PDB file of C-alpha atoms in Angstrom:
ATOM      1  CA  TYR O   1      34.369  -2.057  23.660  1.00 87.00           C
ATOM      2  CA  PHE O   2      32.337  -0.122  21.089  1.00 88.00           C
ATOM      3  CA  SER O   3      28.537  -0.325  21.365  1.00 84.00           C
ATOM      4  CA  SER O   4      27.967   1.996  18.379  1.00 88.00           C
ATOM      5  CA  PRO O   5      29.164   1.469  14.792  1.00 88.00           C
ATOM      6  CA  VAL O   6      32.839   2.396  14.295  1.00 93.00           C
ATOM      7  CA  THR O   7      33.844   3.971  10.977  1.00 95.00           C
ATOM      8  CA  ILE O   8      37.346   4.957   9.907  1.00 97.00           C
ATOM      9  CA  ALA O   9      37.067   7.115   6.777  1.00 95.00           C
ATOM     10  CA  ASN O  10      37.981  10.302   4.947  1.00 91.00           C
ATOM     11  CA  THR O  11      41.685   9.551   4.434  1.00 90.00           C
ATOM     12  CA  SER O  12      42.233   8.910   8.151  1.00 93.00           C
ATOM     13  CA  THR O  13      45.376   7.005   9.137  1.00 96.00           C
ATOM     14  CA  VAL O  14      45.000   4.546  12.026  1.00 97.00           C
ATOM     15  CA  LYS O  15      47.261   1.881  13.489  1.00 98.00           C
ATOM     16  CA  PHE O  16      45.733  -0.909  15.549  1.00 97.00           C
ATOM     17  CA  ASN O  17      47.735  -2.815  18.133  1.00 98.00           C
ATOM     18  CA  PRO O  18      47.089  -6.503  18.854  1.00 97.00           C
ATOM     19  CA  GLY O  19      44.382  -7.197  21.403  1.00 96.00           C
ATOM     20  CA  THR O  20      40.691  -7.874  21.891  1.00 94.00           C
ATOM     21  CA  TYR O  21      38.187  -5.587  20.208  1.00 93.00           C
ATOM     22  CA  VAL O  22      34.415  -5.667  20.634  1.00 87.00           C
ATOM     23  CA  PHE O  23      32.586  -3.984  17.753  1.00 85.00           C
ATOM     24  CA  ARG O  24      28.927  -4.619  18.648  1.00 79.00           C
ATOM     25  CA  GLN O  25      27.775  -2.769  15.511  1.00 81.00           C
ATOM     26  CA  GLY O  26      30.848  -3.522  13.375  1.00 85.00           C
ATOM     27  CA  LEU O  27      34.014  -1.785  12.189  1.00 92.00           C
ATOM     28  CA  THR O  28      33.935  -0.155   8.747  1.00 94.00           C
ATOM     29  CA  ILE O  29      37.095   1.057   7.009  1.00 96.00           C
ATOM     30  CA  SER O  30      36.278   3.196   3.955  1.00 95.00           C
ATOM     31  CA  ASP O  31      36.695   6.329   1.834  1.00 93.00           C
ATOM     32  CA  GLY O  32      40.467   6.466   1.507  1.00 94.00           C
ATOM     33  CA  ALA O  33      41.290   5.444   5.084  1.00 97.00           C
ATOM     34  CA  ASN O  34      44.718   3.898   5.624  1.00 97.00           C
ATOM     35  CA  VAL O  35      44.709   1.275   8.398  1.00 98.00           C
ATOM     36  CA  THR O  36      47.694  -0.736   9.577  1.00 98.00           C
ATOM     37  CA  PHE O  37      47.449  -3.703  11.917  1.00 98.00           C
ATOM     38  CA  GLY O  38      50.614  -4.188  13.967  1.00 98.00           C
ATOM     39  CA  ALA O  39      52.066  -7.697  14.233  1.00 98.00           C
ATOM     40  CA  GLY O  40      50.091  -9.964  16.562  1.00 97.00           C
ATOM     41  CA  THR O  41      46.695 -11.510  17.185  1.00 96.00           C
ATOM     42  CA  TYR O  42      43.410  -9.610  16.982  1.00 95.00           C
ATOM     43  CA  THR O  43      40.442 -11.146  18.767  1.00 90.00           C
ATOM     44  CA  ILE O  44      37.329  -9.550  17.329  1.00 88.00           C
ATOM     45  CA  LEU O  45      33.748  -9.825  18.484  1.00 83.00           C
ATOM     46  CA  GLY O  46      31.901  -8.155  15.652  1.00 81.00           C
ATOM     47  CA  ALA O  47      32.240  -7.598  11.944  1.00 85.00           C
ATOM     48  CA  MET O  48      34.971  -5.889   9.939  1.00 92.00           C
ATOM     49  CA  THR O  49      34.124  -4.336   6.568  1.00 93.00           C
ATOM     50  CA  ILE O  50      36.873  -2.949   4.339  1.00 95.00           C
ATOM     51  CA  GLN O  51      35.426  -0.973   1.445  1.00 94.00           C
ATOM     52  CA  SER O  52      35.634   1.863  -1.015  1.00 92.00           C
ATOM     53  CA  THR O  53      39.186   3.126  -1.679  1.00 95.00           C
ATOM     54  CA  SER O  54      40.615   2.228   1.729  1.00 97.00           C
ATOM     55  CA  THR O  55      43.957   0.499   2.281  1.00 97.00           C
ATOM     56  CA  VAL O  56      44.523  -2.152   4.960  1.00 98.00           C
ATOM     57  CA  THR O  57      47.940  -3.662   5.644  1.00 98.00           C
ATOM     58  CA  GLY O  58      49.435  -5.953   8.244  1.00 98.00           C
ATOM     59  CA  GLU O  59      52.412  -8.308   8.434  1.00 98.00           C
ATOM     60  CA  ASP O  60      52.385 -11.228  10.901  1.00 98.00           C
ATOM     61  CA  VAL O  61      48.735 -10.662  11.856  1.00 98.00           C
ATOM     62  CA  GLY O  62      46.009 -13.130  12.756  1.00 97.00           C
ATOM     63  CA  PHE O  63      42.314 -12.277  13.077  1.00 96.00           C
ATOM     64  CA  TYR O  64      40.255 -14.473  15.404  1.00 93.00           C
ATOM     65  CA  PHE O  65      36.541 -13.721  14.986  1.00 87.00           C
ATOM     66  CA  TYR O  66      34.028 -15.093  17.474  1.00 79.00           C
ATOM     67  CA  GLY O  67      30.554 -14.625  18.843  1.00 67.00           C
ATOM     68  CA  PRO O  68      27.133 -13.928  17.399  1.00 60.00           C
ATOM     69  CA  ASP O  69      28.152 -10.503  16.097  1.00 50.00           C
ATOM     70  CA  ALA O  70      30.980 -11.842  13.922  1.00 48.00           C
ATOM     71  CA  SER O  71      28.468 -12.826  11.256  1.00 45.00           C
ATOM     72  CA  ASN O  72      24.976 -11.750  10.356  1.00 46.00           C
ATOM     73  CA  ASN O  73      24.012 -14.056   7.497  1.00 42.00           C
ATOM     74  CA  GLY O  74      25.930 -12.084   4.901  1.00 40.00           C
ATOM     75  CA  SER O  75      24.731  -8.560   5.572  1.00 44.00           C
ATOM     76  CA  ASN O  76      27.508  -7.876   8.059  1.00 49.00           C
ATOM     77  CA  SER O  77      29.737 -10.934   8.032  1.00 51.00           C
ATOM     78  CA  GLY O  78      32.973 -11.329   9.987  1.00 81.00           C
ATOM     79  CA  LEU O  79      35.053 -10.037   7.096  1.00 90.00           C
ATOM     80  CA  ARG O  80      33.795  -8.255   3.999  1.00 91.00           C
ATOM     81  CA  ILE O  81      36.138  -6.650   1.500  1.00 94.00           C
ATOM     82  CA  THR O  82      34.324  -4.653  -1.182  1.00 92.00           C
ATOM     83  CA  GLY O  83      34.677  -1.786  -3.650  1.00 91.00           C
ATOM     84  CA  ASP O  84      38.222  -0.845  -4.622  1.00 92.00           C
ATOM     85  CA  ALA O  85      39.792  -1.519  -1.224  1.00 95.00           C
ATOM     86  CA  THR O  86      43.461  -2.493  -1.203  1.00 96.00           C
ATOM     87  CA  VAL O  87      44.295  -5.319   1.193  1.00 97.00           C
ATOM     88  CA  ASN O  88      47.795  -6.636   1.923  1.00 97.00           C
ATOM     89  CA  LEU O  89      47.847  -9.045   4.877  1.00 98.00           C
ATOM     90  CA  SER O  90      50.039 -11.925   5.999  1.00 98.00           C
ATOM     91  CA  ALA O  91      49.619 -14.408   8.846  1.00 98.00           C
ATOM     92  CA  PRO O  92      51.996 -14.803  11.811  1.00 97.00           C
ATOM     93  CA  MET O  93      55.026 -17.032  11.317  1.00 94.00           C
ATOM     94  CA  SER O  94      54.963 -18.342  14.904  1.00 95.00           C
ATOM     95  CA  GLY O  95      52.797 -18.491  18.013  1.00 94.00           C
ATOM     96  CA  THR O  96      49.263 -19.779  18.539  1.00 93.00           C
ATOM     97  CA  MET O  97      48.008 -18.265  15.265  1.00 95.00           C
ATOM     98  CA  ALA O  98      51.000 -19.371  13.153  1.00 96.00           C
ATOM     99  CA  GLY O  99      49.869 -19.595   9.546  1.00 97.00           C
ATOM    100  CA  MET O 100      46.307 -18.475  10.372  1.00 97.00           C
ATOM    101  CA  LEU O 101      45.234 -15.211   8.782  1.00 98.00           C
ATOM    102  CA  VAL O 102      41.512 -15.511   9.601  1.00 96.00           C
ATOM    103  CA  TRP O 103      39.949 -17.932  12.080  1.00 93.00           C
ATOM    104  CA  TYR O 104      36.268 -18.038  12.934  1.00 88.00           C
ATOM    105  CA  ASN O 105      35.425 -20.009  16.037  1.00 77.00           C
ATOM    106  CA  ARG O 106      33.450 -23.002  14.756  1.00 68.00           C
ATOM    107  CA  ASN O 107      31.677 -23.194  18.118  1.00 67.00           C
ATOM    108  CA  SER O 108      30.465 -19.592  18.103  1.00 60.00           C
ATOM    109  CA  PHE O 109      26.843 -18.906  18.897  1.00 53.00           C
ATOM    110  CA  ASN O 110      25.744 -17.971  15.377  1.00 52.00           C
ATOM    111  CA  ASN O 111      27.866 -20.290  13.263  1.00 50.00           C
ATOM    112  CA  ASN O 112      25.248 -21.819  10.978  1.00 57.00           C
ATOM    113  CA  GLY O 113      26.303 -21.107   7.417  1.00 63.00           C
ATOM    114  CA  ASN O 114      27.138 -17.406   7.452  1.00 76.00           C
ATOM    115  CA  VAL O 115      28.414 -15.665   4.313  1.00 82.00           C
ATOM    116  CA  TRP O 116      31.807 -13.929   4.135  1.00 89.00           C
ATOM    117  CA  MET O 117      32.639 -11.877   1.028  1.00 91.00           C
ATOM    118  CA  ILE O 118      35.612 -10.632  -0.932  1.00 92.00           C
ATOM    119  CA  SER O 119      34.550  -8.562  -3.922  1.00 91.00           C
ATOM    120  CA  SER O 120      37.203  -5.844  -3.956  1.00 91.00           C
ATOM    121  CA  THR O 121      39.252  -5.337  -7.094  1.00 85.00           C
ATOM    122  CA  ASN O 122      42.567  -5.130  -5.210  1.00 93.00           C
ATOM    123  CA  VAL O 123      42.992  -8.034  -2.775  1.00 94.00           C
ATOM    124  CA  ARG O 124      46.250  -9.278  -4.231  1.00 92.00           C
ATOM    125  CA  LYS O 125      48.042 -10.466  -1.074  1.00 95.00           C
ATOM    126  CA  MET O 126      46.381 -12.548   1.627  1.00 96.00           C
ATOM    127  CA  THR O 127      49.079 -14.898   2.845  1.00 97.00           C
ATOM    128  CA  GLY O 128      47.873 -17.525   5.290  1.00 97.00           C
ATOM    129  CA  ALA O 129      44.919 -19.747   6.019  1.00 97.00           C
ATOM    130  CA  ILE O 130      41.310 -18.614   6.137  1.00 96.00           C
ATOM    131  CA  TYR O 131      39.463 -20.998   8.453  1.00 94.00           C
ATOM    132  CA  ILE O 132      35.670 -20.693   8.457  1.00 90.00           C
ATOM    133  CA  PRO O 133      34.666 -24.384   8.419  1.00 87.00           C
ATOM    134  CA  LYS O 134      30.873 -24.059   8.604  1.00 82.00           C
ATOM    135  CA  ASP O 135      30.520 -20.835   6.655  1.00 85.00           C
ATOM    136  CA  LYS O 136      30.399 -19.747   3.028  1.00 87.00           C
ATOM    137  CA  ILE O 137      32.894 -17.439   1.377  1.00 91.00           C
ATOM    138  CA  ASN O 138      32.116 -15.643  -1.883  1.00 92.00           C
ATOM    139  CA  PHE O 139      34.799 -14.247  -4.179  1.00 92.00           C
ATOM    140  CA  ILE O 140      33.280 -11.992  -6.851  1.00 90.00           C
ATOM    141  CA  PRO O 141      35.740  -9.263  -7.914  1.00 82.00           C
ATOM    142  CA  THR O 142      36.826  -8.445 -11.450  1.00 82.00           C
ATOM    143  CA  LYS O 143      40.561  -8.869 -10.831  1.00 85.00           C
ATOM    144  CA  PRO O 144      42.739 -11.687  -9.434  1.00 88.00           C
ATOM    145  CA  ILE O 145      42.617 -12.488  -5.717  1.00 91.00           C
ATOM    146  CA  ALA O 146      45.676 -13.560  -3.690  1.00 93.00           C
ATOM    147  CA  ASP O 147      47.815 -13.916  -6.828  1.00 94.00           C
ATOM    148  CA  GLN O 148      50.747 -12.090  -5.162  1.00 94.00           C
ATOM    149  CA  SER O 149      50.647 -14.309  -2.053  1.00 96.00           C
ATOM    150  CA  PRO O 150      53.276 -17.021  -1.690  1.00 96.00           C
ATOM    151  CA  TRP O 151      50.483 -19.221  -0.314  1.00 97.00           C
ATOM    152  CA  THR O 152      46.843 -19.096   0.652  1.00 96.00           C
ATOM    153  CA  ALA O 153      44.675 -21.889   2.063  1.00 96.00           C
ATOM    154  CA  ILE O 154      40.925 -21.828   2.611  1.00 96.00           C
ATOM    155  CA  VAL O 155      38.842 -24.117   4.820  1.00 95.00           C
ATOM    156  CA  ALA O 156      35.173 -23.246   4.394  1.00 92.00           C
ATOM    157  CA  GLY O 157      31.772 -24.881   4.281  1.00 89.00           C
ATOM    158  CA  SER O 158      31.543 -23.686   0.670  1.00 91.00           C
ATOM    159  CA  ILE O 159      33.495 -21.445  -1.685  1.00 94.00           C
ATOM    160  CA  THR O 160      31.948 -19.514  -4.563  1.00 92.00           C
ATOM    161  CA  VAL O 161      34.069 -17.832  -7.208  1.00 91.00           C
ATOM    162  CA  GLY O 162      31.828 -15.696  -9.410  1.00 88.00           C
ATOM    163  CA  GLY O 163      31.888 -13.052 -12.074  1.00 78.00           C
ATOM    164  CA  SER O 164      35.274 -12.748 -13.762  1.00 81.00           C
ATOM    165  CA  ALA O 165      37.184 -13.443 -10.547  1.00 76.00           C
ATOM    166  CA  ALA O 166      40.355 -15.515 -10.512  1.00 84.00           C
ATOM    167  CA  LEU O 167      41.188 -16.961  -7.116  1.00 89.00           C
ATOM    168  CA  THR O 168      44.852 -18.006  -6.851  1.00 90.00           C
ATOM    169  CA  LEU O 169      45.860 -20.520  -4.210  1.00 91.00           C
ATOM    170  CA  ASN O 170      49.650 -20.607  -4.435  1.00 92.00           C
ATOM    171  CA  SER O 171      51.452 -23.213  -2.354  1.00 92.00           C
ATOM    172  CA  ASN O 172      54.958 -21.908  -1.592  1.00 91.00           C
ATOM    173  CA  TYR O 173      54.836 -22.766   2.109  1.00 86.00           C
ATOM    174  CA  ASN O 174      58.508 -21.952   2.737  1.00 80.00           C
TER     175      ASN O 174
END
């Protein structure tokens, strides 16, 4: 439980283990930080922002966001990937989150059309489903998104692809 903002920055290296994390003021990964998520499910109350020149990796990981702090009408949404952050994530192959990379509880307290954003220039691998059925997701980088993923699926209230972004939704489900 973290009641204050949590920032991982300045080329720090951190490995998270699966579990429940409460970030009341959000988690920010930035400024060259290198963060690895170990295989498993992450239940997160709060927002996660990946920005700047940080690197985030994780194989067989699922992120379950819930609660009123998971979104804040775009200013601090459940997942924001901005700047030149490098993201390489893949969903679990088995278990309760099999195939689910990001899941936002559709019955959460503040689930009324929140905005999630991916505007980083280096989000090339996001293998799995992104499930935010009542929310909006904006893709506005200048390079391809998810083009190195064998598959990506998105269930959202609305999807916006802007700027010179190219969103790739491959379908090699094997």
